[in-house]
Amino acid sequence: MAGKRDYYEVLGVDKKASAEEIKSAYRKLALKWHPDRWVNGTDAEKKTAEENFKEAAEAYSILSDPDKRAKYDQFGFAAEQMGGGAGGFDFGGMDINDFLRNIFGGSFGFDFGGGGFNFGGFGGGSDSGTHVVRGRDIRTSVKLTLEEIANGCVKEVSIERARPCPDCGGKGAKSDSDIKTCPTCGGQGRVRQQTRGIFGIGYTIGTCPQCRGEGKIISNPCRRCNGTGLERRRETVRVNIPAGVEDGMQITVRGEGHSAPHGGQNGDLLVVINEIAHPQLQRDGNNLFYTRVISVMDAMLGAEISVPCIDGSTKLKVEPGTQSGTVVKLRGKGLPSVQGYGRGTGDMYVKFQVWVPHKLSRSEKEALENLRGSSSFTPDLTREDKATFDKVKNIY
């Protein structure tokens, strides 16, 4: 476990953090480091994002579970290996191969001979049953307008995927009698090979070379699919898009990927969100921003204008004496938080820019010259005007 960072440090929370604080911290990191958001980055950036994403997911899997968190708080990383069985060798109900796989990332078995610790005969776990083949995932993308994001929508995506052969029903053979159990692996789909190392005799478990992991041999394959049990089809899938999604987010549609051979588990459909830029509104998280140019007269005298919003235009009052750069907030006119995360609905901010005319007629110039010396047209930053300028000068 050397080199692993403390789980609380990974999520950036205190050890007394509540479950909600832990959940919020993880969500922020997951959004920041999700690999889909770094597809255009360098190889080093992609690797860093992937490592940080996995690290955050591991930390959350422990700290979000009250029992695992309590053990981690007491024993640290050693809690992942500790148990309470007889003789001190309790692997939490796991088969020894599953236990070692969690640590080393592979499938292992050990036989220490006559030393009294014979792990080679352990059964059960994922290595003793029939191996279930899983179909490949499919990645695609959808383009969404800001209006679709605000309200949520259903999009239809066209994909080409492997689906069960209609002639054999996905079996790969004309009849069930043509399907036999693989003699090499006994139907498990995996075989074990013995290796010898410094700790004794070990075993590596890999895919059966004869049946290619399926556990079955077909003697009379289906002519339409040549025994694969699959054929490629172009199909349309309806995808529910929740409100508030962001550019680069990924939606997983379970079971809508490629089918697996001979009745295995379907892969998933991974739909990446591509947000279409709005012609007038800019987005930052759940908040929206809009810049409106107003005339000098409207700024001086005040006016009522119409501004575009996601749910249609709305009336907005321009107060007399409005300065260029003034920002007005329209509460609740932003975007909702995706699937209830975050702080509800965002706001919309309208920034006023005062337009100054480039050319004036002679009569207009004369009229303004008569007003030039008026105290109303002379900035006085010692009064309330100074407070107004201080508010707007650092907004952007």
mmCIF file of C-alpha atoms in Angstrom:
data_model
loop_
_atom_site.group_PDB
_atom_site.id
_atom_site.type_symbol
_atom_site.label_atom_id
_atom_site.label_comp_id
_atom_site.label_asym_id
_atom_site.label_seq_id
_atom_site.Cartn_x
_atom_site.Cartn_y
_atom_site.Cartn_z
ATOM 1 C CA MET A 1 0.000 0.000 0.000
ATOM 2 C CA ALA A 2 3.050 2.238 -0.088
ATOM 3 C CA GLY A 3 2.600 5.456 -1.986
ATOM 4 C CA LYS A 4 -1.186 5.690 -1.553
ATOM 5 C CA ARG A 5 -2.559 8.984 -0.337
ATOM 6 C CA ASP A 6 -4.913 9.267 2.605
ATOM 7 C CA TYR A 7 -8.503 8.991 1.345
ATOM 8 C CA TYR A 8 -9.569 12.164 3.150
ATOM 9 C CA GLU A 9 -6.657 13.998 1.549
ATOM 10 C CA VAL A 10 -7.641 12.678 -1.887
ATOM 11 C CA LEU A 11 -11.171 14.095 -1.572
ATOM 12 C CA GLY A 12 -9.971 17.233 0.221
ATOM 13 C CA VAL A 13 -12.280 16.836 3.216
ATOM 14 C CA ASP A 14 -11.835 16.745 6.976
ATOM 15 C CA LYS A 15 -11.963 13.439 8.843
ATOM 16 C CA LYS A 16 -15.151 14.679 10.522
ATOM 17 C CA ALA A 17 -16.795 15.449 7.163
ATOM 18 C CA SER A 18 -20.427 14.441 6.775
ATOM 19 C CA ALA A 19 -21.642 11.954 4.162
ATOM 20 C CA GLU A 20 -23.062 14.827 2.109
ATOM 21 C CA GLU A 21 -19.731 16.706 2.184
ATOM 22 C CA ILE A 22 -17.897 13.583 1.043
ATOM 23 C CA LYS A 23 -20.408 13.049 -1.771
ATOM 24 C CA SER A 24 -20.116 16.671 -2.914
ATOM 25 C CA ALA A 25 -16.311 16.582 -2.846
ATOM 26 C CA TYR A 26 -16.215 13.391 -4.894
ATOM 27 C CA ARG A 27 -18.647 14.731 -7.483
ATOM 28 C CA LYS A 28 -16.478 17.808 -8.066
ATOM 29 C CA LEU A 29 -13.372 15.680 -8.538
ATOM 30 C CA ALA A 30 -15.199 13.215 -10.792
ATOM 31 C CA LEU A 31 -16.360 16.045 -13.042
ATOM 32 C CA LYS A 32 -12.894 17.613 -13.056
ATOM 33 C CA TRP A 33 -10.908 14.471 -13.821
ATOM 34 C CA HIS A 34 -13.342 12.438 -15.933
ATOM 35 C CA PRO A 35 -11.314 11.103 -18.914
ATOM 36 C CA ASP A 36 -13.967 12.303 -21.374
ATOM 37 C CA ARG A 37 -13.122 15.893 -20.469
ATOM 38 C CA TRP A 38 -9.450 15.363 -21.359
ATOM 39 C CA VAL A 39 -9.833 13.737 -24.778
ATOM 40 C CA ASN A 40 -8.047 16.694 -26.397
ATOM 41 C CA GLY A 41 -5.269 16.849 -23.827
ATOM 42 C CA THR A 42 -1.698 15.605 -24.102
ATOM 43 C CA ASP A 43 -0.835 12.000 -23.280
ATOM 44 C CA ALA A 44 0.563 13.130 -19.926
ATOM 45 C CA GLU A 45 -2.618 15.071 -19.123
ATOM 46 C CA LYS A 46 -4.804 12.105 -20.086
ATOM 47 C CA LYS A 47 -2.775 9.782 -17.867
ATOM 48 C CA THR A 48 -2.928 12.204 -14.940
ATOM 49 C CA ALA A 49 -6.705 12.624 -15.355
ATOM 50 C CA GLU A 50 -7.244 8.855 -15.453
ATOM 51 C CA GLU A 51 -5.109 8.267 -12.346
ATOM 52 C CA ASN A 52 -6.797 11.058 -10.391
ATOM 53 C CA PHE A 53 -10.245 9.859 -11.456
ATOM 54 C CA LYS A 54 -9.532 6.313 -10.269
ATOM 55 C CA GLU A 55 -7.978 7.585 -7.038
ATOM 56 C CA ALA A 56 -11.058 9.689 -6.236
ATOM 57 C CA ALA A 57 -13.414 6.792 -7.041
ATOM 58 C CA GLU A 58 -11.466 4.456 -4.748
ATOM 59 C CA ALA A 59 -11.504 6.986 -1.905
ATOM 60 C CA TYR A 60 -15.238 7.561 -2.286
ATOM 61 C CA SER A 61 -16.002 3.825 -2.365
ATOM 62 C CA ILE A 62 -14.466 3.524 1.107
ATOM 63 C CA LEU A 63 -15.558 6.767 2.769
ATOM 64 C CA SER A 64 -19.154 6.566 1.464
ATOM 65 C CA ASP A 65 -19.667 3.201 3.186
ATOM 66 C CA PRO A 66 -20.107 3.654 6.985
ATOM 67 C CA ASP A 67 -18.635 0.235 7.860
ATOM 68 C CA LYS A 68 -15.651 0.558 5.523
ATOM 69 C CA ARG A 69 -15.046 4.109 6.704
ATOM 70 C CA ALA A 70 -15.065 3.057 10.370
ATOM 71 C CA LYS A 71 -12.512 0.312 9.678
ATOM 72 C CA TYR A 72 -10.374 2.677 7.627
ATOM 73 C CA ASP A 73 -10.432 5.298 10.390
ATOM 74 C CA GLN A 74 -9.200 2.654 12.861
ATOM 75 C CA PHE A 75 -6.747 0.626 10.790
ATOM 76 C CA GLY A 76 -5.936 2.752 7.730
ATOM 77 C CA PHE A 77 -5.149 0.873 4.525
ATOM 78 C CA ALA A 78 -4.558 -2.316 6.510
ATOM 79 C CA ALA A 79 -8.332 -2.531 6.985
ATOM 80 C CA GLU A 80 -8.649 -3.651 3.351
ATOM 81 C CA GLN A 81 -6.850 -6.888 4.209
ATOM 82 C CA MET A 82 -7.931 -7.511 7.804
ATOM 83 C CA GLY A 83 -10.585 -9.973 8.857
ATOM 84 C CA GLY A 84 -11.767 -11.807 11.954
ATOM 85 C CA GLY A 85 -11.635 -15.451 10.962
ATOM 86 C CA ALA A 86 -9.944 -18.306 12.761
ATOM 87 C CA GLY A 87 -6.190 -18.271 12.713
ATOM 88 C CA GLY A 88 -6.184 -14.695 11.401
ATOM 89 C CA PHE A 89 -6.802 -15.751 7.793
ATOM 90 C CA ASP A 90 -10.249 -14.292 7.134
ATOM 91 C CA PHE A 91 -10.573 -12.652 3.738
ATOM 92 C CA GLY A 92 -14.028 -11.210 4.324
ATOM 93 C CA GLY A 93 -15.746 -14.199 2.760
ATOM 94 C CA MET A 94 -13.734 -13.868 -0.458
ATOM 95 C CA ASP A 95 -12.090 -16.691 -2.291
ATOM 96 C CA ILE A 96 -8.302 -16.423 -1.961
ATOM 97 C CA ASN A 97 -7.936 -15.766 -5.695
ATOM 98 C CA ASP A 98 -10.455 -12.908 -5.480
ATOM 99 C CA PHE A 99 -8.591 -11.522 -2.465
ATOM 100 C CA LEU A 100 -5.245 -11.572 -4.244
ATOM 101 C CA ARG A 101 -6.806 -10.217 -7.422
ATOM 102 C CA ASN A 102 -8.035 -7.173 -5.475
ATOM 103 C CA ILE A 103 -4.471 -6.489 -4.377
ATOM 104 C CA PHE A 104 -2.402 -7.451 -7.425
ATOM 105 C CA GLY A 105 -4.917 -6.905 -10.239
ATOM 106 C CA GLY A 106 -4.647 -10.452 -11.612
ATOM 107 C CA SER A 107 -5.802 -13.996 -10.961
ATOM 108 C CA PHE A 108 -3.499 -15.978 -8.693
ATOM 109 C CA GLY A 109 -3.406 -19.201 -6.742
ATOM 110 C CA PHE A 110 -0.683 -20.342 -4.322
ATOM 111 C CA ASP A 111 0.363 -23.732 -3.014
ATOM 112 C CA PHE A 112 3.016 -23.701 -0.297
ATOM 113 C CA GLY A 113 3.303 -27.464 -0.235
ATOM 114 C CA GLY A 114 3.446 -29.121 3.154
ATOM 115 C CA GLY A 115 3.847 -25.969 5.200
ATOM 116 C CA GLY A 116 0.263 -26.071 6.386
ATOM 117 C CA PHE A 117 -1.016 -23.196 4.218
ATOM 118 C CA ASN A 118 -2.611 -24.795 1.181
ATOM 119 C CA PHE A 119 -4.455 -22.115 -0.756
ATOM 120 C CA GLY A 120 -4.315 -24.024 -4.039
ATOM 121 C CA GLY A 121 -7.434 -26.011 -3.239
ATOM 122 C CA PHE A 122 -9.746 -23.056 -2.587
ATOM 123 C CA GLY A 123 -12.888 -23.165 -4.710
ATOM 124 C CA GLY A 124 -15.744 -20.755 -5.356
ATOM 125 C CA GLY A 125 -15.257 -17.144 -6.312
ATOM 126 C CA SER A 126 -15.273 -15.886 -9.847
ATOM 127 C CA ASP A 127 -12.635 -18.372 -11.005
ATOM 128 C CA SER A 128 -14.571 -21.541 -10.276
ATOM 129 C CA GLY A 129 -17.836 -20.781 -12.077
ATOM 130 C CA THR A 130 -18.563 -20.417 -15.751
ATOM 131 C CA HIS A 131 -17.022 -17.289 -17.169
ATOM 132 C CA VAL A 132 -19.650 -14.841 -18.437
ATOM 133 C CA VAL A 133 -18.606 -13.077 -21.653
ATOM 134 C CA ARG A 134 -19.527 -9.388 -21.829
ATOM 135 C CA GLY A 135 -20.178 -7.462 -25.023
ATOM 136 C CA ARG A 136 -18.119 -4.395 -25.868
ATOM 137 C CA ASP A 137 -19.285 -0.883 -24.984
ATOM 138 C CA ILE A 138 -20.205 1.607 -27.700
ATOM 139 C CA ARG A 139 -19.256 5.274 -27.442
ATOM 140 C CA THR A 140 -21.170 7.947 -29.318
ATOM 141 C CA SER A 141 -22.113 11.600 -28.820
ATOM 142 C CA VAL A 142 -25.134 13.887 -29.040
ATOM 143 C CA LYS A 143 -25.345 17.622 -29.661
ATOM 144 C CA LEU A 144 -27.636 19.594 -27.363
ATOM 145 C CA THR A 145 -28.846 23.165 -27.425
ATOM 146 C CA LEU A 146 -28.930 25.176 -24.221
ATOM 147 C CA GLU A 147 -32.719 24.929 -24.245
ATOM 148 C CA GLU A 148 -32.552 21.124 -24.391
ATOM 149 C CA ILE A 149 -30.047 21.106 -21.547
ATOM 150 C CA ALA A 150 -32.251 23.346 -19.432
ATOM 151 C CA ASN A 151 -35.332 21.161 -19.762
ATOM 152 C CA GLY A 152 -33.891 17.705 -20.311
ATOM 153 C CA CYS A 153 -34.877 15.778 -23.415
ATOM 154 C CA VAL A 154 -34.975 12.450 -25.198
ATOM 155 C CA LYS A 155 -32.549 12.055 -28.103
ATOM 156 C CA GLU A 156 -32.447 9.294 -30.669
ATOM 157 C CA VAL A 157 -28.985 8.039 -31.606
ATOM 158 C CA SER A 158 -28.264 5.731 -34.528
ATOM 159 C CA ILE A 159 -25.579 3.125 -33.853
ATOM 160 C CA GLU A 160 -24.277 -0.017 -35.488
ATOM 161 C CA ARG A 161 -23.977 -2.871 -33.037
ATOM 162 C CA ALA A 162 -23.781 -6.648 -32.738
ATOM 163 C CA ARG A 163 -27.117 -8.259 -32.016
ATOM 164 C CA PRO A 164 -28.268 -11.911 -31.658
ATOM 165 C CA CYS A 165 -28.619 -13.756 -34.949
ATOM 166 C CA PRO A 166 -32.340 -14.180 -35.767
ATOM 167 C CA ASP A 167 -31.821 -17.648 -37.306
ATOM 168 C CA CYS A 168 -30.197 -19.301 -34.292
ATOM 169 C CA GLY A 169 -31.445 -16.931 -31.594
ATOM 170 C CA GLY A 170 -27.891 -16.031 -30.644
ATOM 171 C CA LYS A 171 -26.838 -19.611 -29.871
ATOM 172 C CA GLY A 172 -24.524 -19.927 -32.859
ATOM 173 C CA ALA A 173 -25.818 -23.407 -33.638
ATOM 174 C CA LYS A 174 -28.870 -24.902 -35.321
ATOM 175 C CA SER A 175 -29.899 -26.804 -32.198
ATOM 176 C CA ASP A 176 -28.890 -27.189 -28.570
ATOM 177 C CA SER A 177 -27.492 -30.634 -29.298
ATOM 178 C CA ASP A 178 -24.801 -29.017 -31.451
ATOM 179 C CA ILE A 179 -23.404 -27.165 -28.429
ATOM 180 C CA LYS A 180 -20.957 -29.089 -26.240
ATOM 181 C CA THR A 181 -19.062 -28.212 -23.082
ATOM 182 C CA CYS A 182 -15.455 -27.312 -23.831
ATOM 183 C CA PRO A 183 -13.262 -30.286 -22.844
ATOM 184 C CA THR A 184 -10.226 -28.112 -22.149
ATOM 185 C CA CYS A 185 -11.715 -25.818 -19.496
ATOM 186 C CA GLY A 186 -14.750 -27.875 -18.483
ATOM 187 C CA GLY A 187 -17.090 -25.045 -19.392
ATOM 188 C CA GLN A 188 -15.406 -22.439 -17.187
ATOM 189 C CA GLY A 189 -13.931 -20.457 -20.074
ATOM 190 C CA ARG A 190 -10.594 -20.120 -18.242
ATOM 191 C CA VAL A 191 -7.659 -22.404 -17.605
ATOM 192 C CA ARG A 192 -5.046 -22.440 -14.866
ATOM 193 C CA GLN A 193 -1.337 -22.776 -15.524
ATOM 194 C CA GLN A 194 1.233 -23.655 -12.872
ATOM 195 C CA THR A 195 4.258 -21.440 -12.296
ATOM 196 C CA ARG A 196 7.113 -21.700 -9.828
ATOM 197 C CA GLY A 197 8.515 -18.685 -7.999
ATOM 198 C CA ILE A 198 10.448 -17.718 -4.883
ATOM 199 C CA PHE A 199 7.325 -18.122 -2.718
ATOM 200 C CA GLY A 200 6.537 -21.592 -3.982
ATOM 201 C CA ILE A 201 4.208 -22.863 -6.678
ATOM 202 C CA GLY A 202 1.813 -20.345 -8.162
ATOM 203 C CA TYR A 203 -0.965 -20.364 -10.725
ATOM 204 C CA THR A 204 -2.002 -17.893 -13.383
ATOM 205 C CA ILE A 205 -5.526 -18.025 -14.777
ATOM 206 C CA GLY A 206 -6.206 -17.048 -18.374
ATOM 207 C CA THR A 207 -8.733 -17.406 -21.196
ATOM 208 C CA CYS A 208 -9.199 -20.911 -22.536
ATOM 209 C CA PRO A 209 -7.512 -21.102 -25.967
ATOM 210 C CA GLN A 210 -9.955 -23.675 -27.383
ATOM 211 C CA CYS A 211 -13.306 -21.997 -26.655
ATOM 212 C CA ARG A 212 -11.904 -18.459 -26.313
ATOM 213 C CA GLY A 213 -13.490 -17.970 -22.945
ATOM 214 C CA GLU A 214 -17.023 -19.053 -23.847
ATOM 215 C CA GLY A 215 -16.912 -22.474 -22.196
ATOM 216 C CA LYS A 216 -18.708 -24.092 -25.152
ATOM 217 C CA ILE A 217 -17.781 -25.716 -28.458
ATOM 218 C CA ILE A 218 -20.147 -25.634 -31.457
ATOM 219 C CA SER A 219 -20.025 -28.668 -33.731
ATOM 220 C CA ASN A 220 -22.567 -27.495 -36.331
ATOM 221 C CA PRO A 221 -22.442 -23.693 -36.566
ATOM 222 C CA CYS A 222 -25.284 -21.536 -37.877
ATOM 223 C CA ARG A 223 -24.730 -20.647 -41.538
ATOM 224 C CA ARG A 224 -26.028 -17.094 -41.185
ATOM 225 C CA CYS A 225 -23.673 -16.019 -38.398
ATOM 226 C CA ASN A 226 -20.960 -18.690 -38.851
ATOM 227 C CA GLY A 227 -21.340 -19.784 -35.250
ATOM 228 C CA THR A 228 -20.771 -16.387 -33.649
ATOM 229 C CA GLY A 229 -24.441 -16.038 -32.697
ATOM 230 C CA LEU A 230 -24.254 -12.373 -33.722
ATOM 231 C CA GLU A 231 -24.840 -10.105 -36.678
ATOM 232 C CA ARG A 232 -24.298 -6.368 -37.069
ATOM 233 C CA ARG A 233 -27.316 -4.088 -37.381
ATOM 234 C CA ARG A 234 -27.878 -0.354 -37.469
ATOM 235 C CA GLU A 235 -30.456 0.505 -34.832
ATOM 236 C CA THR A 236 -31.868 3.569 -33.118
ATOM 237 C CA VAL A 237 -31.735 3.974 -29.349
ATOM 238 C CA ARG A 238 -33.714 6.542 -27.366
ATOM 239 C CA VAL A 239 -31.564 8.193 -24.695
ATOM 240 C CA ASN A 240 -33.032 10.136 -21.783
ATOM 241 C CA ILE A 241 -30.921 13.249 -21.171
ATOM 242 C CA PRO A 242 -31.385 14.744 -17.684
ATOM 243 C CA ALA A 243 -31.627 18.511 -17.313
ATOM 244 C CA GLY A 244 -28.465 20.415 -16.417
ATOM 245 C CA VAL A 245 -25.845 18.244 -18.128
ATOM 246 C CA GLU A 246 -22.566 19.867 -19.166
ATOM 247 C CA ASP A 247 -20.332 19.625 -22.189
ATOM 248 C CA GLY A 248 -18.138 16.521 -21.963
ATOM 249 C CA MET A 249 -20.338 14.640 -19.509
ATOM 250 C CA GLN A 250 -21.043 10.988 -20.257
ATOM 251 C CA ILE A 251 -24.384 9.215 -19.882
ATOM 252 C CA THR A 252 -24.318 5.435 -19.575
ATOM 253 C CA VAL A 253 -27.234 3.468 -21.007
ATOM 254 C CA ARG A 254 -26.952 -0.014 -19.528
ATOM 255 C CA GLY A 255 -27.204 -2.983 -21.870
ATOM 256 C CA GLU A 256 -27.458 -0.984 -25.100
ATOM 257 C CA GLY A 257 -23.930 -1.747 -26.341
ATOM 258 C CA HIS A 258 -22.788 -4.766 -28.333
ATOM 259 C CA SER A 259 -24.374 -8.114 -27.495
ATOM 260 C CA ALA A 260 -22.027 -10.831 -26.256
ATOM 261 C CA PRO A 261 -21.699 -14.170 -28.048
ATOM 262 C CA HIS A 262 -24.047 -16.994 -27.083
ATOM 263 C CA GLY A 263 -26.221 -15.197 -24.579
ATOM 264 C CA GLY A 264 -23.567 -13.299 -22.638
ATOM 265 C CA GLN A 265 -24.023 -9.910 -20.996
ATOM 266 C CA ASN A 266 -24.604 -6.883 -23.236
ATOM 267 C CA GLY A 267 -22.161 -4.017 -23.149
ATOM 268 C CA ASP A 268 -23.243 -0.433 -22.435
ATOM 269 C CA LEU A 269 -23.887 2.587 -24.623
ATOM 270 C CA LEU A 270 -21.765 5.572 -23.560
ATOM 271 C CA VAL A 271 -23.212 8.889 -24.752
ATOM 272 C CA VAL A 272 -20.961 11.970 -24.517
ATOM 273 C CA ILE A 273 -22.637 15.393 -24.346
ATOM 274 C CA ASN A 274 -21.590 18.053 -26.872
ATOM 275 C CA GLU A 275 -23.095 21.432 -25.996
ATOM 276 C CA ILE A 276 -23.960 23.756 -28.867
ATOM 277 C CA ALA A 277 -22.913 27.342 -28.185
ATOM 278 C CA HIS A 278 -25.885 29.688 -27.715
ATOM 279 C CA PRO A 279 -25.887 32.750 -29.988
ATOM 280 C CA GLN A 280 -26.617 35.188 -27.132
ATOM 281 C CA LEU A 281 -26.120 33.496 -23.775
ATOM 282 C CA GLN A 282 -22.900 32.276 -22.215
ATOM 283 C CA ARG A 283 -22.757 29.522 -19.627
ATOM 284 C CA ASP A 284 -20.608 29.063 -16.535
ATOM 285 C CA GLY A 285 -21.769 26.029 -14.577
ATOM 286 C CA ASN A 286 -25.427 26.597 -13.750
ATOM 287 C CA ASN A 287 -25.279 30.361 -14.308
ATOM 288 C CA LEU A 288 -25.968 32.234 -17.556
ATOM 289 C CA PHE A 289 -24.508 35.552 -18.716
ATOM 290 C CA TYR A 290 -25.866 38.054 -21.206
ATOM 291 C CA THR A 291 -24.423 41.376 -22.338
ATOM 292 C CA ARG A 292 -26.878 44.084 -23.454
ATOM 293 C CA VAL A 293 -25.874 47.309 -25.203
ATOM 294 C CA ILE A 294 -28.075 50.292 -24.290
ATOM 295 C CA SER A 295 -28.128 53.866 -25.517
ATOM 296 C CA VAL A 296 -26.844 56.836 -23.552
ATOM 297 C CA MET A 297 -30.390 58.138 -23.240
ATOM 298 C CA ASP A 298 -31.683 54.841 -21.823
ATOM 299 C CA ALA A 299 -28.777 54.786 -19.389
ATOM 300 C CA MET A 300 -29.473 58.358 -18.251
ATOM 301 C CA LEU A 301 -33.267 58.377 -18.234
ATOM 302 C CA GLY A 302 -34.027 54.715 -17.578
ATOM 303 C CA ALA A 303 -36.024 52.326 -19.741
ATOM 304 C CA GLU A 304 -37.715 48.937 -19.899
ATOM 305 C CA ILE A 305 -36.056 46.410 -22.183
ATOM 306 C CA SER A 306 -36.568 42.771 -23.180
ATOM 307 C CA VAL A 307 -33.755 40.248 -22.574
ATOM 308 C CA PRO A 308 -33.577 36.632 -23.848
ATOM 309 C CA CYS A 309 -33.822 33.818 -21.296
ATOM 310 C CA ILE A 310 -33.921 30.041 -21.604
ATOM 311 C CA ASP A 311 -37.671 29.978 -20.974
ATOM 312 C CA GLY A 312 -38.408 32.936 -23.254
ATOM 313 C CA SER A 313 -37.792 36.675 -23.097
ATOM 314 C CA THR A 314 -38.396 38.670 -19.932
ATOM 315 C CA LYS A 315 -38.827 42.360 -19.175
ATOM 316 C CA LEU A 316 -36.023 44.135 -17.311
ATOM 317 C CA LYS A 317 -35.971 47.671 -15.949
ATOM 318 C CA VAL A 318 -32.961 49.893 -16.659
ATOM 319 C CA GLU A 319 -32.649 52.239 -13.720
ATOM 320 C CA PRO A 320 -31.988 55.937 -14.458
ATOM 321 C CA GLY A 321 -28.267 56.682 -14.184
ATOM 322 C CA THR A 322 -27.166 53.160 -15.044
ATOM 323 C CA GLN A 323 -23.395 53.023 -15.586
ATOM 324 C CA SER A 324 -21.655 51.037 -18.305
ATOM 325 C CA GLY A 325 -20.599 47.693 -16.815
ATOM 326 C CA THR A 326 -23.488 47.456 -14.349
ATOM 327 C CA VAL A 327 -24.590 43.851 -13.766
ATOM 328 C CA VAL A 328 -28.124 42.861 -12.780
ATOM 329 C CA LYS A 329 -28.918 39.387 -11.444
ATOM 330 C CA LEU A 330 -32.096 37.552 -12.438
ATOM 331 C CA ARG A 331 -32.502 34.961 -9.715
ATOM 332 C CA GLY A 332 -33.480 31.451 -10.806
ATOM 333 C CA LYS A 333 -33.150 32.198 -14.531
ATOM 334 C CA GLY A 334 -30.114 29.923 -14.966
ATOM 335 C CA LEU A 335 -29.845 26.167 -15.479
ATOM 336 C CA PRO A 336 -30.873 23.380 -13.086
ATOM 337 C CA SER A 337 -28.323 21.156 -11.361
ATOM 338 C CA VAL A 338 -27.955 17.801 -13.067
ATOM 339 C CA GLN A 339 -29.936 15.046 -11.309
ATOM 340 C CA GLY A 340 -30.335 17.037 -8.107
ATOM 341 C CA TYR A 341 -26.628 17.611 -7.422
ATOM 342 C CA GLY A 342 -25.405 21.109 -6.641
ATOM 343 C CA ARG A 343 -27.392 24.114 -5.444
ATOM 344 C CA GLY A 344 -30.622 23.935 -7.355
ATOM 345 C CA THR A 345 -31.189 26.314 -10.246
ATOM 346 C CA GLY A 346 -28.573 28.874 -11.215
ATOM 347 C CA ASP A 347 -29.038 32.566 -11.929
ATOM 348 C CA MET A 348 -28.741 34.803 -14.978
ATOM 349 C CA TYR A 349 -26.552 37.895 -15.023
ATOM 350 C CA VAL A 350 -27.234 40.791 -17.407
ATOM 351 C CA LYS A 351 -24.361 43.197 -18.015
ATOM 352 C CA PHE A 352 -25.122 46.662 -19.454
ATOM 353 C CA GLN A 353 -22.753 48.329 -21.887
ATOM 354 C CA VAL A 354 -23.574 51.959 -22.695
ATOM 355 C CA TRP A 355 -23.212 52.866 -26.358
ATOM 356 C CA VAL A 356 -21.802 56.314 -27.104
ATOM 357 C CA PRO A 357 -22.675 57.776 -30.559
ATOM 358 C CA HIS A 358 -19.765 58.381 -32.937
ATOM 359 C CA LYS A 359 -21.298 61.277 -34.874
ATOM 360 C CA LEU A 360 -23.572 64.125 -33.809
ATOM 361 C CA SER A 361 -25.413 66.771 -35.797
ATOM 362 C CA ARG A 362 -24.635 70.419 -35.205
ATOM 363 C CA SER A 363 -27.838 70.967 -33.229
ATOM 364 C CA GLU A 364 -27.085 67.894 -31.084
ATOM 365 C CA LYS A 365 -23.587 69.114 -30.354
ATOM 366 C CA GLU A 366 -24.901 72.580 -29.409
ATOM 367 C CA ALA A 367 -27.464 71.051 -27.060
ATOM 368 C CA LEU A 368 -24.845 68.883 -25.370
ATOM 369 C CA GLU A 369 -22.351 71.767 -25.155
ATOM 370 C CA ASN A 370 -24.948 73.710 -23.204
ATOM 371 C CA LEU A 371 -25.098 70.786 -20.753
ATOM 372 C CA ARG A 372 -21.334 70.185 -20.508
ATOM 373 C CA GLY A 373 -20.885 72.537 -17.623
ATOM 374 C CA SER A 374 -23.905 71.260 -15.684
ATOM 375 C CA SER A 375 -23.111 69.584 -12.377
ATOM 376 C CA SER A 376 -25.318 66.651 -13.401
ATOM 377 C CA PHE A 377 -22.916 65.870 -16.280
ATOM 378 C CA THR A 378 -19.741 66.169 -14.220
ATOM 379 C CA PRO A 379 -18.461 62.999 -12.477
ATOM 380 C CA ASP A 380 -18.247 63.448 -8.719
ATOM 381 C CA LEU A 381 -16.484 60.391 -7.310
ATOM 382 C CA THR A 382 -16.681 61.723 -3.774
ATOM 383 C CA ARG A 383 -20.395 61.002 -3.626
ATOM 384 C CA GLU A 384 -22.589 58.010 -4.450
ATOM 385 C CA ASP A 385 -21.115 57.721 -7.961
ATOM 386 C CA LYS A 386 -17.855 56.413 -6.469
ATOM 387 C CA ALA A 387 -19.663 53.488 -4.854
ATOM 388 C CA THR A 388 -21.314 52.692 -8.180
ATOM 389 C CA PHE A 389 -18.003 52.658 -10.045
ATOM 390 C CA ASP A 390 -16.344 50.524 -7.366
ATOM 391 C CA LYS A 391 -19.043 47.877 -7.821
ATOM 392 C CA VAL A 392 -18.703 47.536 -11.590
ATOM 393 C CA LYS A 393 -15.020 48.166 -12.318
ATOM 394 C CA ASN A 394 -13.809 44.675 -11.334
ATOM 395 C CA ILE A 395 -16.728 42.521 -12.495
ATOM 396 C CA TYR A 396 -15.003 41.375 -15.698
#
